[in-house]
Every structure is written in structure tokens, then in C-alpha cells.
PDB file of C-alpha atoms and ligand atoms in Angstrom:
ATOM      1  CA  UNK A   1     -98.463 129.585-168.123  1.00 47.00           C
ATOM      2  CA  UNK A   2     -97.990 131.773-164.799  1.00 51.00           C
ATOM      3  CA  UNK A   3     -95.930 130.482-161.947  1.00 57.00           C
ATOM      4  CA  UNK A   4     -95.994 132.331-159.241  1.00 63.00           C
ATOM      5  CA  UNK A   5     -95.306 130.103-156.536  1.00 75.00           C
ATOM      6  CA  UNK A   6     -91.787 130.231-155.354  1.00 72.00           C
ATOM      7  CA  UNK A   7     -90.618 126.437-154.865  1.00 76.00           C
ATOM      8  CA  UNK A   8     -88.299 124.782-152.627  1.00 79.00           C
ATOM      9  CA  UNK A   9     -85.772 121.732-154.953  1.00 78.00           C
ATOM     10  CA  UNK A  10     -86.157 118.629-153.543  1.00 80.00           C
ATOM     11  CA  UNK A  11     -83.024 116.698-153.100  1.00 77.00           C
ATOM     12  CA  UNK A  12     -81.871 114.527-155.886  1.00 85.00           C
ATOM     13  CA  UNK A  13     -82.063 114.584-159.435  1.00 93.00           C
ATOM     14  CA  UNK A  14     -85.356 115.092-161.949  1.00 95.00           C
ATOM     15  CA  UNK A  15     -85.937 111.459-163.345  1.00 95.00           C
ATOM     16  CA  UNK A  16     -89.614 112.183-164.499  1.00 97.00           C
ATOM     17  CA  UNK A  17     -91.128 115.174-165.889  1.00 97.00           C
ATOM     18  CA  UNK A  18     -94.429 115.702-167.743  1.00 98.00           C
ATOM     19  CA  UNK A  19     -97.420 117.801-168.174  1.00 98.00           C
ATOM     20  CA  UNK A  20    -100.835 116.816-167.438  1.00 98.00           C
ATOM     21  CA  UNK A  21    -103.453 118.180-170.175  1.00 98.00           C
ATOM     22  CA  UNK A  22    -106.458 119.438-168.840  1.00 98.00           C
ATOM     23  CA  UNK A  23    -109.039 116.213-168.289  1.00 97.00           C
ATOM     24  CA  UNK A  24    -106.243 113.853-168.846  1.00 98.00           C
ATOM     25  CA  UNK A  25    -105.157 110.841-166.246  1.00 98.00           C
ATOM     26  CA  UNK A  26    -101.658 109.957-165.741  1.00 98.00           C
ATOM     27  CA  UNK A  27     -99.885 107.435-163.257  1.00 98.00           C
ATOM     28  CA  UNK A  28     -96.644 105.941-162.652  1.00 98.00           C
ATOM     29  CA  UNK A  29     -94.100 104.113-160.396  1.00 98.00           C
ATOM     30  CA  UNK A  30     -92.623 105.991-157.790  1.00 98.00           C
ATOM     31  CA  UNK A  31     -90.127 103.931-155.701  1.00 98.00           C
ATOM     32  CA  UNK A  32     -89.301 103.787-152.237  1.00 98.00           C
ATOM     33  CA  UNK A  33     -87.520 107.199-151.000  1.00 97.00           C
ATOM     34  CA  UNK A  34     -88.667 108.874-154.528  1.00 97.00           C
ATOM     35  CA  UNK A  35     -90.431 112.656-154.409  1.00 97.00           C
ATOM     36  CA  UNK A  36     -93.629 112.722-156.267  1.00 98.00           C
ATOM     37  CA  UNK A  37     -94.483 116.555-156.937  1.00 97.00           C
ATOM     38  CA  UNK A  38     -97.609 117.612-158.251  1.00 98.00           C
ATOM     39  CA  UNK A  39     -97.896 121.266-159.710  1.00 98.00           C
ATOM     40  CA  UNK A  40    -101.268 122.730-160.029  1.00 98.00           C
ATOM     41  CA  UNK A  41     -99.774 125.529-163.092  1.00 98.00           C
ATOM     42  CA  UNK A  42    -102.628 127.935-163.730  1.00 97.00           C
ATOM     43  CA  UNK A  43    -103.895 127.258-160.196  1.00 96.00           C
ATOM     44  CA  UNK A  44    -107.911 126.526-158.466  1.00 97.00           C
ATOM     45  CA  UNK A  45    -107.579 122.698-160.538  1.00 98.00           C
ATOM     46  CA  UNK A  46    -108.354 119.475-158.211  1.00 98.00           C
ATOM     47  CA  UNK A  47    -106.472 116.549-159.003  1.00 98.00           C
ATOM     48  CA  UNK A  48    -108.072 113.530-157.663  1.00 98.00           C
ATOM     49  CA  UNK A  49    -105.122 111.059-156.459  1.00 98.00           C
ATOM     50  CA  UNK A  50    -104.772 107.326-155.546  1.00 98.00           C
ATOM     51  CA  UNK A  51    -102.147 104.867-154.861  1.00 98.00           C
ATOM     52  CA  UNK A  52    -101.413 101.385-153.980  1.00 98.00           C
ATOM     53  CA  UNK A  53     -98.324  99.337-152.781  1.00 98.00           C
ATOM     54  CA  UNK A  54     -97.004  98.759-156.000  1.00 98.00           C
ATOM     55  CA  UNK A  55     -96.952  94.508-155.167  1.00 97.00           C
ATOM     56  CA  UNK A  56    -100.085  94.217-154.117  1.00 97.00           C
ATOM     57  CA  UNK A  57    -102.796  96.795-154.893  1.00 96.00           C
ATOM     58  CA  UNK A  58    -105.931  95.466-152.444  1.00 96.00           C
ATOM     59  CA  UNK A  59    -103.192  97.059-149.844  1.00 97.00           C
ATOM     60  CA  UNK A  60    -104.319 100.728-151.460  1.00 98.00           C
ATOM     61  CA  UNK A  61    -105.054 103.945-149.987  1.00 98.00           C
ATOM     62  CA  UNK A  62    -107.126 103.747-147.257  1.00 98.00           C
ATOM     63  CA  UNK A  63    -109.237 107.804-146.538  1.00 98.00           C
ATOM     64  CA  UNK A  64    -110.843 106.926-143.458  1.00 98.00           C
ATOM     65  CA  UNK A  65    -107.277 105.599-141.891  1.00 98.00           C
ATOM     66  CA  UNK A  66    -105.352 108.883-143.150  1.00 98.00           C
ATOM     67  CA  UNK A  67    -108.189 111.025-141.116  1.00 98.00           C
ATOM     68  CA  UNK A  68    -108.443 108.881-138.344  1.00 98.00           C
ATOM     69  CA  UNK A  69    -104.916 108.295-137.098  1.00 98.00           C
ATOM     70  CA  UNK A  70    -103.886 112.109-136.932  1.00 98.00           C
ATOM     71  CA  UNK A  71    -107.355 112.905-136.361  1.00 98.00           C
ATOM     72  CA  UNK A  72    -107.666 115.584-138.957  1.00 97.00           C
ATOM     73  CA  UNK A  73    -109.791 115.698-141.987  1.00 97.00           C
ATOM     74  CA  UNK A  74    -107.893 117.595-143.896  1.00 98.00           C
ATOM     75  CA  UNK A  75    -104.049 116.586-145.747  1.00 98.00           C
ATOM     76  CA  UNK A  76    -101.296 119.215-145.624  1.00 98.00           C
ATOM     77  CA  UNK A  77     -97.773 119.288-145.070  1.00 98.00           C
ATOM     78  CA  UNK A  78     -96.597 116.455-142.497  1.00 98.00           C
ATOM     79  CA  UNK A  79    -100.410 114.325-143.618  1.00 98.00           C
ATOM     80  CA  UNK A  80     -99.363 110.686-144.402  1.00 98.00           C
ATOM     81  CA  UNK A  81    -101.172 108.951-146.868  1.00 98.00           C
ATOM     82  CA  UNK A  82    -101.839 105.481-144.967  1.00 98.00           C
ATOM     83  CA  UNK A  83    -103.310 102.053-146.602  1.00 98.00           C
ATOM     84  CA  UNK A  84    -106.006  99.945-145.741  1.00 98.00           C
ATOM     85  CA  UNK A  85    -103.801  97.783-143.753  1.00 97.00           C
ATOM     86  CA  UNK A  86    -102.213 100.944-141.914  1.00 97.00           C
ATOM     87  CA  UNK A  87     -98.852 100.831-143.803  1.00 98.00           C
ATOM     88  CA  UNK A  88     -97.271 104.515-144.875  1.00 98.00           C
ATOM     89  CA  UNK A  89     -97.715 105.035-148.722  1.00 98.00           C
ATOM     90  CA  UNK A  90     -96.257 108.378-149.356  1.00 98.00           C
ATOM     91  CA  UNK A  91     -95.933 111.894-146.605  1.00 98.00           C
ATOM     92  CA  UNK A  92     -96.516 115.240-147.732  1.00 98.00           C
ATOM     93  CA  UNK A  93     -93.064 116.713-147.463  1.00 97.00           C
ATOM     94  CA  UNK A  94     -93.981 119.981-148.821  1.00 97.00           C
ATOM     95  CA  UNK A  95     -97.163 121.795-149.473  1.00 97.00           C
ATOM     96  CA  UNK A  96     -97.605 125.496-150.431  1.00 97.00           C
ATOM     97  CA  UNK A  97    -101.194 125.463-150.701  1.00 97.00           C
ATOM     98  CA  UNK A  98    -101.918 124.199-147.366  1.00 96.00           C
ATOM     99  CA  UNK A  99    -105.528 122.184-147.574  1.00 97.00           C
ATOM    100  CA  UNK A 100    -106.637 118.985-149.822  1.00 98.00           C
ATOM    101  CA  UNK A 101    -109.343 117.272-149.202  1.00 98.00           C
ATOM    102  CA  UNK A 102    -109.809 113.519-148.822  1.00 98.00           C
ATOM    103  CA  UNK A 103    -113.608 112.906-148.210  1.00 97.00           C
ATOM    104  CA  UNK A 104    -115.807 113.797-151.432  1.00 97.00           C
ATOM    105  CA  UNK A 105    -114.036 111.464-153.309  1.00 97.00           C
ATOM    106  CA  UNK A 106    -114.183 111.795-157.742  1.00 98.00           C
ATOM    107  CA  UNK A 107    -116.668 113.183-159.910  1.00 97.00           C
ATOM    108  CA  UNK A 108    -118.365 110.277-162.477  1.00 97.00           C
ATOM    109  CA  UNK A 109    -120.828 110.362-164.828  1.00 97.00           C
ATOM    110  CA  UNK A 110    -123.316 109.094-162.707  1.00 96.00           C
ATOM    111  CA  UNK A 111    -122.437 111.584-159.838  1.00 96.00           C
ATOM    112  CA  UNK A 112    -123.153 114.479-162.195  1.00 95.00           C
ATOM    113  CA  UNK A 113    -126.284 113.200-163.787  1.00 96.00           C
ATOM    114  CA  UNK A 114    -127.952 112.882-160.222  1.00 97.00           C
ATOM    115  CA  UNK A 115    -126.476 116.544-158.555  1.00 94.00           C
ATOM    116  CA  UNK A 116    -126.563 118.475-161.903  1.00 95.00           C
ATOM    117  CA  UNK A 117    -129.218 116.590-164.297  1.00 96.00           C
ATOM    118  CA  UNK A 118    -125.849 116.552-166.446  1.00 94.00           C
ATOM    119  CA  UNK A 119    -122.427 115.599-167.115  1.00 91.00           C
ATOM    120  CA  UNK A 120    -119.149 116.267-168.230  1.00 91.00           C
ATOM    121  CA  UNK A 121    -117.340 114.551-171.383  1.00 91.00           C
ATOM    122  CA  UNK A 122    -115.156 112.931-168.836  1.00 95.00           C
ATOM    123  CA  UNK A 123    -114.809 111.972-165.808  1.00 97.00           C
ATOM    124  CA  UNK A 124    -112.323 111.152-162.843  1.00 98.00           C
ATOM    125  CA  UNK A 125    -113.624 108.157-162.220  1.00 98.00           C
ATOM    126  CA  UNK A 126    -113.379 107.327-166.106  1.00 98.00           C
ATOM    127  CA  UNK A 127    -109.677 108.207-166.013  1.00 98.00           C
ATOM    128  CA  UNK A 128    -108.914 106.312-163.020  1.00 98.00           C
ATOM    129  CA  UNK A 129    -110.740 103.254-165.370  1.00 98.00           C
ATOM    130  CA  UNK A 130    -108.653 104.113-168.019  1.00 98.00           C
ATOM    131  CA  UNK A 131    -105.291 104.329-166.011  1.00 98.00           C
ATOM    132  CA  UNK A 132    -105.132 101.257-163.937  1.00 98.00           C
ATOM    133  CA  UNK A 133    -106.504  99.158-166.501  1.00 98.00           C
ATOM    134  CA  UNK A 134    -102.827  99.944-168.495  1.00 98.00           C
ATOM    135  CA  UNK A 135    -101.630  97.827-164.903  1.00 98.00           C
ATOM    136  CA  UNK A 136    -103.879  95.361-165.098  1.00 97.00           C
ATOM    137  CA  UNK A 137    -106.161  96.589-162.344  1.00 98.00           C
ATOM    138  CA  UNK A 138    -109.973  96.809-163.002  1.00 97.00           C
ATOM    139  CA  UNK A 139    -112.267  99.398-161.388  1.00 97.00           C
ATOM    140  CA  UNK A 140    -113.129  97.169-157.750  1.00 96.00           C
ATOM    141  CA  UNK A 141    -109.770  98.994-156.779  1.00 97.00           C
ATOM    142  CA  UNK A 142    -110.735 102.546-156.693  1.00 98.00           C
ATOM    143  CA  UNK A 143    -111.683 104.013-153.258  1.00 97.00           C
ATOM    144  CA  UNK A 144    -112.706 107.290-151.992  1.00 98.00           C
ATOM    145  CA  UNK A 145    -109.350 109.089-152.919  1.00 98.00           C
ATOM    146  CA  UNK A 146    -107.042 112.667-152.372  1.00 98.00           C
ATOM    147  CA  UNK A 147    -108.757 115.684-154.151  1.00 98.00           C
ATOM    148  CA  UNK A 148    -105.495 117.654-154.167  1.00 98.00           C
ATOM    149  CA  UNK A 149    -106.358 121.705-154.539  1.00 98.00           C
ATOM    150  CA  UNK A 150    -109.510 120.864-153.468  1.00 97.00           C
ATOM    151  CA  UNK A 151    -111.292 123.007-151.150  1.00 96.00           C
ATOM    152  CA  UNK A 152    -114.345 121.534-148.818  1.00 97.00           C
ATOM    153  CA  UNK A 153    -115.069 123.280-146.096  1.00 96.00           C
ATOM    154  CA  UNK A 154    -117.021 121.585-143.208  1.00 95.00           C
ATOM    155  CA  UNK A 155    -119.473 123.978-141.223  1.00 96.00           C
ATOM    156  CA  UNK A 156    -120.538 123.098-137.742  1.00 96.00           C
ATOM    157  CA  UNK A 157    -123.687 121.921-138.400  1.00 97.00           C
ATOM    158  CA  UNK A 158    -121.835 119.022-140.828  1.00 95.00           C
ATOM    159  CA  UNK A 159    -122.874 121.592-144.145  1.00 96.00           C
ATOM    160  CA  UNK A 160    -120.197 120.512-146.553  1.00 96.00           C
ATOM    161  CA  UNK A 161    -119.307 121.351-150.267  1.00 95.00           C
ATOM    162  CA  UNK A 162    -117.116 121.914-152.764  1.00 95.00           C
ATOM    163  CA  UNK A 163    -116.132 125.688-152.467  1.00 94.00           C
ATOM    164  CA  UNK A 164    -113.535 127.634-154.655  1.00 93.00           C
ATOM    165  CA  UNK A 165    -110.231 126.586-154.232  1.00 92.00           C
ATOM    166  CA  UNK A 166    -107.126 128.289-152.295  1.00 93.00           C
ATOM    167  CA  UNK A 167    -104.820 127.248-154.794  1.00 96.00           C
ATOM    168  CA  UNK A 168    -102.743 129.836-156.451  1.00 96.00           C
ATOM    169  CA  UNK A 169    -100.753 129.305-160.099  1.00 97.00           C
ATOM    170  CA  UNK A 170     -97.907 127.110-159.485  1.00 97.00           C
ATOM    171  CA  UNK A 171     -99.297 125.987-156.185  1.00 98.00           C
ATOM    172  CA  UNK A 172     -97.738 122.570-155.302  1.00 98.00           C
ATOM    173  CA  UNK A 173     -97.361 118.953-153.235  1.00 98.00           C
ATOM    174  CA  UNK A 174     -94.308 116.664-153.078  1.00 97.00           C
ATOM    175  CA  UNK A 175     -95.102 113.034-151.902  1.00 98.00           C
ATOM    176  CA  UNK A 176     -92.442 111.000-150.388  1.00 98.00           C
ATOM    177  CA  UNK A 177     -93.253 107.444-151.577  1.00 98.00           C
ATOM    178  CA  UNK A 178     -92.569 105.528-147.811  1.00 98.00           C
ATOM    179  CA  UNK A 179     -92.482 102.397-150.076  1.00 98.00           C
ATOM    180  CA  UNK A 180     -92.710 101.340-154.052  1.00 98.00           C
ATOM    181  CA  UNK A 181     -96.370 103.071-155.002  1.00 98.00           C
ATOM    182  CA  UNK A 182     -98.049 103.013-158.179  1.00 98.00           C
ATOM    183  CA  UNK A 183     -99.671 106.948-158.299  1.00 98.00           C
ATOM    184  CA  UNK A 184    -102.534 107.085-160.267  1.00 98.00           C
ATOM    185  CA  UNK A 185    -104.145 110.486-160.620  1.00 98.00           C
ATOM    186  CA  UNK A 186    -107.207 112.215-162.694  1.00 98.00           C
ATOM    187  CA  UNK A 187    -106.717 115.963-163.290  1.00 98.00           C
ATOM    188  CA  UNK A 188    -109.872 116.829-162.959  1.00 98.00           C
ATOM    189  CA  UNK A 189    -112.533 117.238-165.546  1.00 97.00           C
ATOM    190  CA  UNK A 190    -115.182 118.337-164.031  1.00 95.00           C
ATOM    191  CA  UNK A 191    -116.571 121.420-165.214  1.00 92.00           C
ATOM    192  CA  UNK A 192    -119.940 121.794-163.098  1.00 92.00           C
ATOM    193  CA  UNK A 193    -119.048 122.213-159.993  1.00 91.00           C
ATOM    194  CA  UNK A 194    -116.039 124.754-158.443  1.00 92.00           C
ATOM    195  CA  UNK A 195    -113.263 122.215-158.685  1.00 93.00           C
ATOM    196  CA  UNK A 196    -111.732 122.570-161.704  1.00 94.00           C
ATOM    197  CA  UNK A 197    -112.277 126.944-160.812  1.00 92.00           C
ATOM    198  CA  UNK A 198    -113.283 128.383-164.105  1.00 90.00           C
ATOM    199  CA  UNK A 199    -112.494 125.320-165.947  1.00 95.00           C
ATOM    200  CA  UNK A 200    -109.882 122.271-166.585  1.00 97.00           C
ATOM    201  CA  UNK A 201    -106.504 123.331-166.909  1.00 98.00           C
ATOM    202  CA  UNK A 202    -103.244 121.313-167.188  1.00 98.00           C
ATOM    203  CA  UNK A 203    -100.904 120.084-164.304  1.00 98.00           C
ATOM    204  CA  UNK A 204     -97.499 118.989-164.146  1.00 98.00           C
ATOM    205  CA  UNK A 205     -95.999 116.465-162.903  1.00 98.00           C
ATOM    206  CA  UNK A 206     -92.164 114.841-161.442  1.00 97.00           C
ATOM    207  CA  UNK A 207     -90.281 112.569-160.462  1.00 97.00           C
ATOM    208  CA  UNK A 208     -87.099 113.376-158.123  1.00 96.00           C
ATOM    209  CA  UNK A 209     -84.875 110.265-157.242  1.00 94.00           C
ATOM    210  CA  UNK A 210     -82.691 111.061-153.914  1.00 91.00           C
TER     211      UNK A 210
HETATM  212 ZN1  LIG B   1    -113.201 114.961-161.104  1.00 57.55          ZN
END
């Protein structure tokens, strides 16, 4: 795998580390003061992202809240990730791509069979299924989420769509969790549309504890 981005260490020490196959979900604890980072390796691949206050998920992320209160509709470095009951979840600390997207929300099966007459063998709204049912959350809980590496462009007429992604190999987002969040993520599997670039490829993913 190429890397070409050069990275700044967060502080602390590596408690997590694992890589993401292509089309696979993943999610985890990430406590209070805790630096998520999320490598995109082989670059131009969305992951689609959510989290909740790890003691009670209805307080989850909340899209329209983390557009509205810095009045920006797209996440970068400095963009806090705020709940539905305005609490911080996690701030992008750093960000070397420099534009994710947080209103087309995941691809499904459903989605694809409507735009494209079609589908993919998975889905991110499948894998978000799959990974919060393992915490004994069912699927009321997932919202319109973070599409991290993914590029949508907004014309001035209100034209939007999913255009090919900025994201270089090694490209990457740390998350500051601003309290205890459950992360639970899709790496995208979509393969009809330009969000996965020429098609699914793995991400990694740590854990640094201050
Ligand atoms: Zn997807």
C-alpha cells in the first residue's frame, strides 16, 4: 500500500490499531480525551461515520446541528461533530485532506436500486446494521451521518453530487472524542457511484490514548 501523506503523531501512546478491509464496518469505544484517526491508505475511499454518547445513544450525531452552528456545510479541521442535543462528540484536530461531507448521508440497497436500477453486495447502511447490533442498538439509531473523503460539491443553483474525491493515499482525520463515544463507521462499499474512486479499498484505523 502507498502512503504518501506525511503525518503529524498525535500525543500519547497507540492503544488501537487495525485495518479496515475494503466493504467492511468496524466500531469501537473511544473515551473522553482519546484521538480517533482514520487513514484513507490507497486514497479517493468514503468512509461513512457515526457516533453516539457512549451512555445513551438517542443523544447521537446530530448533521443538521454540526452545519448549522458554524454555519458551514462542509467538516474539516477545527469542524465539531455535535449531537442532537448540542453536546460536542468528537473535533477534527487534524485533517490533511481538507473536505468531508455530511449531507448525502450512506449508500443502501434500496438507494442504489432506485438511482442505478442496481446494487452493490453491500451496503453502508447494512454495515452500520451489522455494527451496532454487536451493542445492542437496532437500526432506528442511524441518522444522516459523516462521509469522510467524500467529495460533494454544491453549485449555485443547489446542483449537488457525488464527484471524485480529493483524497490522496494516506490521506487522514484524527477525532478528539470531547466525551466517551461509541464510533461506528462503514468503509464504503459502494461501487456505482464515485465514492469508493475506482473501487473499495481498505482503511485503517487507531486509537491514541493521551
Ligand atoms: Zn456507502
Amino acid at each position: 500500500m502507498t502512503d504518501t501523506v506525511v503525518k503529524t503523531l498525535p500525543a500519547g501512546t497507540i492503544r488501537y490499531d487495525e485495518v479496515v478491509a475494503a466493504r467492511a464496518p468496524w466500531s469501537g469505544l473511544v473515551r473522553k480525551g482519546e484521538i480517533l484517526r482514520l487513514v484513507d491508505l490507497e486514497g479517493q475511499q468514503a468512509i461513512d461515520f457515526l457516533c453516539y454518547n457512549a451512555n445513551d445513544a438517542a443523544d447521537r450525531y446530530h448533521a443538521a446541528n454540526t452545519i448549522k452552528i458554524p454555519g458551514q456545510v462542509y467538516l474539516n479541521k477545527g469542524s465539531v461533530l455535535w449531537s442532537v442535543h448540542a453536546h460536542k462528540l468528537m473535533t477534527i484536530i487534524e485533517d490533511s485532506c481538507g473536505k468531508h461531507d455530511t449531507i448525502f448521508g450512506c449508500c443502501s440497497f434500496a438507494l442504489d436500486e432506485v438511482r442505478y436500477g442496481a446494487t452493490n453486495p453491500e451496503s453502508c447502511q447494512r454495515n452500520f446494521e451489522r455494527e451496532l447490533a454487536k451493542h445492542g442498538l437496532g437500526p432506528e439509531v442511524i441518522v444522516s451521518n459523516v462521509n469522510f473523503f467524500m467529495n460533494v460539491p454544491i453549485e449555485k443553483d443547489g446542483t449537488a453530487g457525488i464527484a471524485d474525491s480529493l483524497s490522496k493515499p494516506g490521506d487522514y482525520v484524527d477525532l478528539r472524542a470531547e466525551m466517551d463515544v461509541l464510533a461506528v463507521l462503514s468503509n464504503c462499499p459502494e461501487a456505482l457511484n464515485p465514492a469508493t474512486g475506482s473501487g473499495p479499498t481498505p482503511i485503517r484505523v487507531q486509537i491514541y490514548h493521551p
